[in-house]
Short mmCIF file of C-alpha atoms in Angstrom, two decimals:
data_model
loop_
_atom_site.label_atom_id
_atom_site.label_comp_id
_atom_site.label_asym_id
_atom_site.label_seq_id
_atom_site.Cartn_x
_atom_site.Cartn_y
_atom_site.Cartn_z
CA MET A 1 165.37 89.93 100.76
CA ILE A 2 161.61 89.51 100.59
CA ILE A 3 161.43 92.17 97.85
CA PHE A 4 163.55 89.96 95.62
CA PHE A 5 161.26 86.95 96.12
CA ILE A 6 158.13 89.06 95.58
CA CYS A 7 159.45 90.33 92.22
CA ILE A 8 160.46 86.87 91.02
CA THR A 9 157.21 85.29 92.24
CA LEU A 10 155.09 87.89 90.45
CA LEU A 11 156.94 87.29 87.19
CA ILE A 12 156.49 83.52 87.47
CA LEU A 13 152.80 83.91 88.36
CA GLY A 14 152.41 86.21 85.37
CA TYR A 15 153.63 83.43 83.09
CA LYS A 16 151.58 80.77 84.87
CA PHE A 17 148.21 82.55 84.91
CA TYR A 18 148.27 85.54 82.55
CA SER A 19 150.12 84.09 79.56
CA PRO A 20 147.50 81.32 78.95
CA PHE A 21 144.82 84.03 78.76
CA VAL A 22 146.97 85.96 76.27
CA GLU A 23 147.53 82.79 74.25
CA LYS A 24 143.79 82.16 74.11
CA GLN A 25 143.28 85.41 72.17
CA ALA A 26 145.91 84.56 69.52
CA GLY A 27 144.27 81.60 67.80
CA ILE A 28 147.12 79.17 68.26
CA ASP A 29 146.59 75.96 66.27
CA HIS A 30 148.71 72.91 67.14
CA SER A 31 147.66 71.05 64.00
CA ILE A 32 148.79 73.38 61.21
CA LYS A 33 152.21 73.23 59.57
CA THR A 34 154.60 75.94 60.67
CA PRO A 35 156.78 77.96 58.24
CA GLN A 36 159.76 75.77 59.15
CA VAL A 37 157.94 72.64 57.97
CA ARG A 38 156.71 74.27 54.77
CA PHE A 39 159.84 76.20 53.73
CA ASP A 40 162.78 74.21 55.11
CA GLU A 41 165.74 75.48 53.04
CA GLY A 42 168.71 74.89 55.34
CA VAL A 43 169.63 78.56 55.91
CA ASP A 44 167.00 80.31 58.05
CA TYR A 45 164.10 77.80 58.06
CA VAL A 46 165.81 75.12 60.15
CA ALA A 47 164.09 72.86 62.72
CA ILE A 48 165.21 73.60 66.30
CA HIS A 49 164.24 71.84 69.53
CA PRO A 50 161.97 74.11 71.64
CA VAL A 51 164.37 74.15 74.62
CA LYS A 52 167.21 75.23 72.37
CA ALA A 53 164.86 77.74 70.72
CA PHE A 54 164.05 79.22 74.14
CA LEU A 55 167.74 79.64 74.99
CA ILE A 56 168.46 81.22 71.61
CA GLN A 57 165.50 83.60 71.92
CA PHE A 58 166.59 84.47 75.46
CA LEU A 59 170.10 85.36 74.26
CA ASN A 60 168.75 87.15 71.17
CA ILE A 61 166.74 89.57 73.27
CA ALA A 62 168.80 89.74 76.46
CA GLY A 63 172.24 91.05 75.53
CA VAL A 64 173.44 93.76 77.86
CA GLY A 65 170.06 95.56 77.98
CA PRO A 66 168.55 93.85 81.07
CA ILE A 67 171.85 94.50 82.90
CA PHE A 68 172.80 98.06 81.95
CA GLY A 69 169.21 99.41 81.77
CA PRO A 70 168.15 98.31 85.28
CA ILE A 71 171.47 99.54 86.73
CA LEU A 72 170.87 102.96 85.17
CA GLY A 73 167.23 102.81 86.30
CA ALA A 74 168.22 101.99 89.90
CA ILE A 75 168.87 105.69 90.53
CA TYR A 76 165.09 106.17 90.45
CA GLY A 77 164.63 103.89 93.47
CA PRO A 78 162.09 101.08 94.05
CA VAL A 79 159.77 102.31 91.31
CA ALA A 80 162.29 100.79 88.89
CA LEU A 81 161.35 97.31 90.16
CA VAL A 82 157.64 98.08 89.80
CA TRP A 83 158.18 99.08 86.19
CA ILE A 84 160.26 95.99 85.41
CA VAL A 85 157.73 93.56 86.91
CA LEU A 86 154.46 95.11 85.71
CA GLY A 87 155.93 96.37 82.44
CA ASN A 88 157.25 92.91 81.69
CA ILE A 89 154.12 90.88 82.47
CA LEU A 90 151.56 93.24 80.95
CA GLY A 91 153.66 94.89 78.25
CA GLY A 92 156.98 93.36 77.27
CA ALA A 93 156.07 89.68 77.40
CA VAL A 94 152.79 90.34 75.58
CA HIS A 95 154.68 92.38 72.99
CA ASP A 96 157.21 89.60 72.44
CA TYR A 97 154.55 86.90 72.34
CA PHE A 98 152.49 88.58 69.62
CA SER A 99 155.66 89.41 67.68
CA GLY A 100 156.25 85.66 67.53
CA VAL A 101 152.60 84.81 66.85
CA MET A 102 152.22 87.25 63.97
CA SER A 103 155.50 86.16 62.40
CA ILE A 104 154.84 82.40 62.62
CA LYS A 105 151.36 82.88 61.17
CA GLU A 106 152.78 84.89 58.26
CA ASP A 107 155.45 82.48 57.00
CA GLY A 108 158.11 83.78 59.41
CA LYS A 109 158.10 87.22 57.80
CA SER A 110 159.46 90.37 59.40
CA LEU A 111 157.08 92.72 61.19
CA PRO A 112 157.13 95.50 58.53
CA GLU A 113 155.82 93.00 55.95
CA ILE A 114 153.06 91.97 58.35
CA ALA A 115 152.23 95.63 59.00
CA GLY A 116 151.69 96.13 55.28
CA LYS A 117 149.09 93.37 55.30
CA HIS A 118 147.15 94.48 58.40
CA PHE A 119 147.39 98.25 57.84
CA ASN A 120 148.75 99.76 54.63
CA ILE A 121 151.95 100.45 52.75
CA VAL A 122 152.54 103.71 54.64
CA TYR A 123 152.54 101.95 58.02
CA LYS A 124 154.73 99.25 56.49
CA GLY A 125 157.19 101.89 55.31
CA ILE A 126 157.31 103.58 58.72
CA MET A 127 157.91 100.28 60.49
CA LEU A 128 160.53 99.28 57.92
CA VAL A 129 162.50 102.50 58.47
CA PHE A 130 162.40 102.30 62.25
CA THR A 131 163.06 98.55 62.30
CA ALA A 132 166.12 98.92 60.09
CA MET A 133 167.32 101.95 62.06
CA LEU A 134 166.91 100.18 65.41
CA LEU A 135 168.61 96.99 64.22
CA PHE A 136 171.55 98.99 62.93
CA PHE A 137 171.87 101.04 66.14
CA VAL A 138 171.62 97.86 68.23
CA GLY A 139 174.38 96.28 66.18
CA VAL A 140 176.62 99.32 66.57
CA VAL A 141 175.93 99.66 70.31
CA PHE A 142 176.65 95.97 70.75
CA ILE A 143 179.99 96.36 69.03
CA MET A 144 181.01 99.33 71.17
CA SER A 145 179.85 98.16 74.61
CA PRO A 146 181.50 94.69 74.67
CA ALA A 147 184.67 96.05 73.04
CA GLY A 148 184.85 98.69 75.75
CA LEU A 149 184.28 96.17 78.54
CA LEU A 150 186.91 93.74 77.27
CA GLY A 151 189.43 96.43 76.44
CA SER A 152 189.14 97.94 79.93
CA LEU A 153 190.02 94.76 81.84
CA SER A 154 193.09 95.41 83.98
CA TYR A 155 194.39 91.97 83.03
CA PHE A 156 195.01 93.28 79.47
CA GLU A 157 196.73 96.50 80.55
CA GLY A 158 199.92 97.20 78.62
CA THR A 159 199.16 94.65 75.88
CA PHE A 160 197.67 94.92 72.40
CA LEU A 161 194.40 93.70 73.93
CA GLU A 162 194.01 96.95 75.86
CA GLY A 163 191.59 99.45 74.35
CA ASN A 164 188.76 99.08 71.86
CA THR A 165 190.45 98.68 68.47
CA PHE A 166 191.44 95.00 68.59
CA TRP A 167 188.11 93.92 70.07
CA VAL A 168 186.06 95.93 67.55
CA PHE A 169 187.68 94.01 64.68
CA ILE A 170 187.28 90.65 66.42
CA ILE A 171 183.60 91.30 67.11
CA LEU A 172 183.00 92.55 63.55
CA GLY A 173 184.63 89.39 62.17
CA TYR A 174 182.30 87.23 64.24
CA TYR A 175 179.28 89.31 63.20
CA PHE A 176 180.22 88.82 59.55
CA LEU A 177 180.19 85.04 59.90
CA ALA A 178 177.01 84.96 62.04
CA THR A 179 175.19 87.22 59.56
CA LEU A 180 176.28 85.27 56.51
CA LEU A 181 176.22 81.59 57.46
CA PRO A 182 173.17 79.32 57.93
CA ILE A 183 171.68 79.62 61.41
CA ASP A 184 172.64 76.07 62.42
CA LYS A 185 176.37 76.62 61.75
CA ILE A 186 177.14 79.09 64.57
CA ILE A 187 174.12 80.50 66.38
CA THR A 188 172.29 77.29 67.28
CA ARG A 189 175.55 75.69 68.43
CA LEU A 190 176.90 78.50 70.64
CA TYR A 191 173.75 80.16 71.97
CA PRO A 192 172.55 77.38 74.28
CA LEU A 193 175.95 77.50 76.02
CA PHE A 194 175.80 81.29 76.25
CA GLY A 195 172.23 81.05 77.55
CA LEU A 196 173.35 78.74 80.32
CA LEU A 197 176.20 81.16 81.06
CA MET A 198 173.69 84.00 81.45
CA ILE A 199 171.59 81.88 83.83
CA VAL A 200 174.60 80.80 85.91
CA MET A 201 176.06 84.31 86.12
CA THR A 202 172.75 85.93 87.04
CA SER A 203 172.02 83.22 89.61
CA SER A 204 175.48 83.72 91.15
CA ILE A 205 174.90 87.46 91.51
CA ALA A 206 171.40 86.85 92.96
CA ILE A 207 172.68 84.34 95.54
CA ALA A 208 175.58 86.62 96.47
CA LEU A 209 173.17 89.53 96.95
CA LEU A 210 170.88 87.52 99.20
CA LEU A 211 173.77 86.21 101.32
CA ASN A 212 176.11 89.17 101.44
CA ALA A 213 174.39 92.43 100.50
CA PRO A 214 173.85 94.42 103.72
CA HIS A 215 172.11 97.27 101.90
CA LEU A 216 169.40 95.27 100.16
CA PRO A 217 166.20 97.25 100.84
CA VAL A 218 163.69 95.72 103.24
CA LEU A 219 159.95 95.53 102.63
CA GLY A 220 159.16 98.36 105.05
CA ASP A 221 161.48 100.76 103.24
CA PHE A 222 160.02 99.67 99.93
CA LEU A 223 156.41 100.22 101.00
CA SER A 224 157.19 103.58 102.60
CA TYR A 225 158.41 104.77 99.21
CA PHE A 226 154.86 104.58 97.95
CA ASP A 227 153.12 106.59 100.63
CA HIS A 228 151.19 109.54 99.24
CA ASP A 229 153.72 112.32 99.83
CA HIS A 230 156.78 110.27 98.89
CA PHE A 231 155.17 108.92 95.74
CA ASN A 232 154.03 112.34 94.58
CA LYS A 233 157.45 113.82 95.25
CA ASP A 234 159.57 111.13 93.61
CA PHE A 235 157.31 109.88 90.83
CA LEU A 236 155.62 113.06 89.70
CA GLU A 237 158.67 115.30 90.23
CA PRO A 238 162.34 114.93 89.28
CA ASN A 239 164.53 112.52 91.20
CA PRO A 240 167.69 113.82 92.97
CA ASP A 241 169.54 113.89 89.66
CA GLY A 242 166.97 116.29 88.22
CA ALA A 243 165.71 113.65 85.78
CA PRO A 244 161.93 113.09 85.96
CA VAL A 245 160.70 109.53 86.35
CA TRP A 246 158.12 110.24 83.65
CA PRO A 247 159.07 109.54 80.94
CA LEU A 248 162.80 108.86 81.42
CA LEU A 249 162.51 105.74 83.62
CA PHE A 250 160.46 104.02 80.91
CA ILE A 251 163.02 104.92 78.25
CA THR A 252 166.00 104.01 80.43
CA ILE A 253 164.72 100.54 81.40
CA THR A 254 163.44 99.04 78.16
CA CYS A 255 165.05 95.60 78.00
CA GLY A 256 163.68 93.81 81.04
CA ALA A 257 160.36 95.64 80.82
CA ILE A 258 159.58 96.19 77.12
CA SER A 259 161.78 96.52 74.04
CA GLY A 260 160.97 97.00 70.38
CA PHE A 261 164.26 95.32 69.49
CA HIS A 262 162.72 92.02 70.58
CA SER A 263 160.17 92.18 67.76
CA THR A 264 162.99 92.35 65.24
CA GLN A 265 164.27 89.03 66.58
CA ALA A 266 160.88 87.28 66.38
CA PRO A 267 161.22 86.01 62.78
CA ILE A 268 164.47 84.17 63.55
CA MET A 269 162.83 81.58 65.81
CA ALA A 270 159.45 81.83 64.06
CA ARG A 271 161.21 80.25 61.08
CA CYS A 272 162.59 77.43 63.25
CA LEU A 273 159.70 76.30 65.50
CA THR A 274 158.09 73.02 64.50
CA ASN A 275 154.73 73.66 66.23
CA GLU A 276 152.74 76.76 67.20
CA LYS A 277 152.35 75.42 70.76
CA TYR A 278 155.98 76.41 71.41
CA VAL A 279 155.36 80.13 70.78
CA ARG A 280 154.26 80.91 74.36
CA PRO A 281 157.16 79.23 76.21
CA VAL A 282 159.74 80.49 73.73
CA TYR A 283 158.61 84.13 73.42
CA TYR A 284 156.60 84.93 76.55
CA GLY A 285 158.87 82.67 78.61
CA ALA A 286 162.10 84.26 77.35
CA MET A 287 160.81 87.74 78.19
CA ILE A 288 159.78 86.70 81.71
CA SER A 289 163.30 85.29 82.13
CA GLU A 290 164.75 88.61 81.00
CA GLY A 291 162.59 90.34 83.60
CA ILE A 292 164.16 88.17 86.30
CA VAL A 293 167.62 89.21 85.08
CA GLY A 294 166.51 92.85 85.14
CA CYS A 295 165.24 92.58 88.73
CA VAL A 296 168.53 91.03 89.89
CA TRP A 297 170.64 93.81 88.43
CA ALA A 298 168.29 96.61 89.54
CA LEU A 299 168.48 95.29 93.11
CA ALA A 300 172.25 94.93 92.74
CA GLY A 301 172.48 98.56 91.71
CA ILE A 302 170.42 99.62 94.72
CA ALA A 303 172.16 97.37 97.25
CA ALA A 304 175.82 97.53 96.26
CA PHE A 305 176.49 101.04 97.56
CA PRO A 306 176.38 101.88 101.29
CA GLU A 307 175.90 105.55 100.43
CA GLY A 308 172.89 104.62 98.29
CA TYR A 309 171.94 106.73 95.28
CA VAL A 310 174.95 109.03 95.70
CA GLY A 311 177.45 106.18 95.37
CA LEU A 312 175.69 104.67 92.35
CA LYS A 313 175.47 108.06 90.67
CA ALA A 314 179.17 108.74 91.26
CA MET A 315 180.28 105.43 89.78
CA LEU A 316 178.00 105.82 86.77
CA ALA A 317 179.52 109.24 86.15
CA GLU A 318 183.02 107.80 86.46
CA GLY A 319 182.73 104.78 84.19
CA GLY A 320 179.10 104.08 83.26
CA PRO A 321 177.16 100.87 83.95
CA GLY A 322 180.11 98.71 82.88
CA LEU A 323 182.13 99.95 85.86
CA VAL A 324 179.14 99.30 88.14
CA VAL A 325 178.93 95.70 86.84
CA ASN A 326 182.63 95.25 87.59
CA HIS A 327 182.18 96.71 91.10
CA ILE A 328 179.17 94.51 91.90
CA ALA A 329 180.74 91.33 90.55
CA THR A 330 184.07 91.91 92.28
CA SER A 331 182.43 92.89 95.57
CA TYR A 332 180.28 89.77 95.77
CA LEU A 333 182.16 87.17 93.70
CA GLY A 334 185.78 88.11 94.34
CA VAL A 335 188.44 89.19 91.84
CA LEU A 336 188.30 86.04 89.72
CA GLY A 337 184.51 85.96 89.85
CA GLY A 338 184.44 89.62 88.89
CA ILE A 339 186.62 89.03 85.83
CA MET A 340 184.47 86.09 84.77
CA ALA A 341 181.29 88.13 85.24
CA VAL A 342 182.62 91.04 83.18
CA ILE A 343 183.64 88.63 80.38
CA ALA A 344 180.14 87.11 80.54
CA VAL A 345 178.53 90.56 80.39
CA ALA A 346 180.72 91.32 77.36
CA ILE A 347 179.56 88.13 75.62
CA PHE A 348 175.83 88.84 76.09
CA PRO A 349 175.65 91.98 73.90
CA ILE A 350 177.60 90.12 71.21
CA THR A 351 174.83 87.51 71.13
CA SER A 352 172.32 90.28 70.42
CA GLY A 353 174.51 92.20 68.01
CA ASP A 354 175.02 89.25 65.69
CA THR A 355 171.32 88.52 65.44
CA ALA A 356 170.60 92.25 65.04
CA PHE A 357 172.67 92.34 61.85
CA ARG A 358 171.20 88.98 60.76
CA SER A 359 167.69 90.35 61.34
CA LEU A 360 168.59 93.48 59.39
CA ARG A 361 169.59 91.27 56.46
CA LEU A 362 166.32 89.32 56.72
CA THR A 363 164.29 92.54 56.93
CA ILE A 364 165.88 93.88 53.76
CA VAL A 365 165.46 90.49 52.04
CA ASP A 366 161.75 90.42 52.94
CA ALA A 367 161.14 94.05 51.95
CA PHE A 368 162.70 93.74 48.49
CA ASN A 369 162.11 90.02 47.86
CA ILE A 370 165.80 89.23 47.44
CA SER A 371 166.87 85.62 46.97
CA GLN A 372 169.03 83.98 49.65
CA SER A 373 172.05 83.17 47.47
CA MET A 374 175.54 83.46 48.97
CA ARG A 375 176.33 86.33 46.60
CA ASN A 376 173.30 88.34 47.72
CA ARG A 377 174.03 87.66 51.38
CA LEU A 378 177.56 88.97 50.86
CA LEU A 379 176.32 92.06 49.01
CA LEU A 380 174.08 92.87 51.99
CA ALA A 381 176.36 91.90 54.87
CA VAL A 382 179.60 93.59 53.79
CA PRO A 383 178.28 97.18 53.34
CA ILE A 384 176.24 96.98 56.56
CA LEU A 385 179.25 95.95 58.64
CA VAL A 386 181.61 98.44 56.98
CA ILE A 387 179.22 101.30 57.79
CA ALA A 388 178.81 99.90 61.32
CA TYR A 389 182.60 100.05 61.81
CA PHE A 390 182.71 103.76 60.98
CA MET A 391 179.71 104.37 63.25
CA THR A 392 181.76 103.06 66.19
CA LYS A 393 183.84 106.24 65.87
CA ILE A 394 180.82 108.36 66.88
CA ASP A 395 180.13 109.31 70.52
CA PHE A 396 178.54 106.31 72.28
CA SER A 397 176.04 108.41 74.27
CA LEU A 398 174.59 109.89 71.06
CA ILE A 399 174.14 106.44 69.51
CA TRP A 400 172.53 105.21 72.76
CA ARG A 401 169.96 108.06 72.81
CA TYR A 402 168.78 107.26 69.29
CA PHE A 403 168.75 103.56 70.14
CA ALA A 404 166.63 104.14 73.29
CA PHE A 405 164.06 106.30 71.49
CA SER A 406 163.71 104.06 68.44
CA ASN A 407 163.45 101.06 70.77
CA MET A 408 160.42 102.45 72.59
CA LEU A 409 158.86 103.77 69.38
CA LEU A 410 159.12 100.40 67.64
CA SER A 411 157.68 98.49 70.62
CA THR A 412 154.69 100.84 70.59
CA SER A 413 154.23 100.36 66.85
CA VAL A 414 154.26 96.58 67.27
CA LEU A 415 151.66 96.80 70.05
CA TRP A 416 149.38 98.77 67.71
CA LEU A 417 149.97 96.16 65.02
CA ALA A 418 149.02 93.44 67.51
CA THR A 419 145.93 95.48 68.40
CA LYS A 420 144.87 95.40 64.75
CA PHE A 421 145.65 91.67 64.60
CA LEU A 422 143.35 90.90 67.56
CA PHE A 423 140.77 93.44 66.43
CA ASP A 424 140.48 91.65 63.09
CA ARG A 425 140.16 88.33 64.91
CA GLY A 426 137.40 89.73 67.12
CA THR A 427 139.17 88.73 70.34
CA PHE A 428 140.11 90.71 73.47
CA HIS A 429 142.40 93.39 72.03
CA TRP A 430 142.72 95.38 75.28
CA ILE A 431 145.64 93.20 76.40
CA VAL A 432 147.73 94.94 73.74
CA SER A 433 145.85 98.17 73.05
CA ILE A 434 146.15 99.50 76.63
CA PRO A 435 149.95 98.93 76.69
CA ALA A 436 150.03 100.55 73.22
CA VAL A 437 148.31 103.66 74.59
CA ILE A 438 150.78 103.86 77.49
CA GLY A 439 153.75 103.32 75.16
CA THR A 440 152.51 106.04 72.82
CA SER A 441 152.11 108.42 75.76
CA VAL A 442 155.67 107.73 76.96
CA THR A 443 157.11 108.09 73.45
CA ILE A 444 155.34 111.39 72.76
CA SER A 445 156.32 112.79 76.17
CA TYR A 446 159.95 111.87 75.59
CA ILE A 447 160.34 113.21 72.06
CA MET A 448 158.67 116.50 73.03
CA THR A 449 161.21 117.23 75.77
CA ALA A 450 164.33 115.31 74.66
CA GLY A 451 167.36 117.03 73.21
CA ILE A 452 167.12 114.78 70.12
CA GLY A 453 163.47 115.84 69.75
CA PHE A 454 161.64 119.14 70.20
CA ASN A 455 163.61 120.06 73.36
CA LEU A 456 160.62 121.64 75.13
CA SER A 457 160.49 122.30 78.86
CA GLU A 458 159.99 119.21 81.05
CA ALA A 459 156.83 120.86 82.36
CA TYR A 460 155.17 119.91 79.05
CA SER A 461 156.00 116.20 79.12
CA LYS A 462 153.35 115.00 81.58
CA PRO A 463 150.35 117.00 80.27
CA ILE A 464 151.21 116.15 76.66
CA GLY A 465 151.56 112.47 77.55
CA ILE A 466 148.33 112.39 79.55
CA ALA A 467 146.40 114.23 76.82
CA SER A 468 147.63 111.86 74.11
CA ALA A 469 146.68 108.83 76.23
CA ILE A 470 143.16 110.18 76.84
CA VAL A 471 142.60 110.92 73.15
CA LEU A 472 143.83 107.48 72.07
CA PHE A 473 141.75 105.71 74.69
CA ILE A 474 138.59 107.55 73.58
CA ILE A 475 139.32 106.63 69.95
CA LEU A 476 139.73 102.97 70.96
CA ILE A 477 136.40 102.99 72.78
CA ILE A 478 134.62 104.53 69.77
CA VAL A 479 136.21 102.11 67.27
CA ASN A 480 135.47 99.16 69.55
CA ALA A 481 131.84 100.22 69.92
CA LYS A 482 131.46 100.49 66.13
CA LYS A 483 133.00 97.04 65.73
CA GLN A 484 130.60 95.52 68.27
CA LYS A 485 127.64 97.21 66.59
CA THR A 486 128.69 95.85 63.18
CA VAL A 487 129.06 92.34 64.59
CA SER A 488 125.66 92.44 66.29
CA VAL A 489 123.98 93.58 63.05
#
């Protein structure tokens, strides 16, 4: 039980004490007019109350990621919690915060446009490709996963609601409206309610775990995991499934720790905030909240099986993380509670999928300077969703692998963009450059050994990752020294 409170306390302390230091480097100005004030046009630049903006941002980024990812990551043991907490405070929340800062300071533009300003057109093009690719994969994944969850409910067995087909069309119809209509017609009205649903559902699972979970790890077991021999064996070598913690844990648990998808959502609220002082609570705060959700579900994955890792692994093999969610919810909340929790978990990815397609439209609009007429919105939305429908026919695991890789790659790219942003300002860039180095190391290690990459032996992943981190860190030191020398002269 104490492990749960330690994780939550660290996340809250991270927001309380570390986020103000991060904010200090960004040059936040409470007196200047935000993009919403300057460009209010009733479609995307619409004034939103900061509390509502927080709930919308929370739902935009949360989806099913901080539930499924931590459940999958639970097979790696307690180190999953370490990654969620530290990765969130020092990486993910910082990443999300500067995504919001850079967007609100650049008229609410998408990150590829900002990259073109701070770097060059090549970097802009790379970010544009990977941003569009990730947004599309997110949208497709968040059609398939909720449709599968809803279609698998035993309550619908034997009816036309059983299976994926009906739910795919329903979800696509909603995505069409959410992508096309002004933001205050659907999203700002429904999201606060969905945000409260996420909070209530997660709180219910957390309370049930604390009261009823007999297999929740105790502090002694947690600390013993990190003794010298145990740590070397489990962290530096493969876990019982044969999957090495480095780099797969960091790819598996992205939402909850760090996720490039979040940067694609930054312009949505950056166009709606009425003062720059709201950036920290909306962006950094939403990511800390997602970290809390991730910790709850990682602990649930660890604690819900008396046979431990073996039981979790068996259920994942049988029906994936969706079946694990159903098992956890039913075990601790009863049959009715389980059904309600599964429906809630199906709703959350829908609230990320709709804004993924909306963000894809905005990214294309920004890149090609397309006007926001209804005709142009239709010409963009219809082909995107038609292609997305046919993509749902492809194997889900293949789509997920590309999604996971592009997610980590984009988050690393945004951290490097934030490094350049702070470097140009002459403030403390290490808060983003060090996470950028680590993210680059993870990304390179993964693509070198992954089946969708170079498919090299796993023995190469750690030395390649370490070597790339060392080289990048040396380059940062040299560039920083030159910058300091230029300033002093």
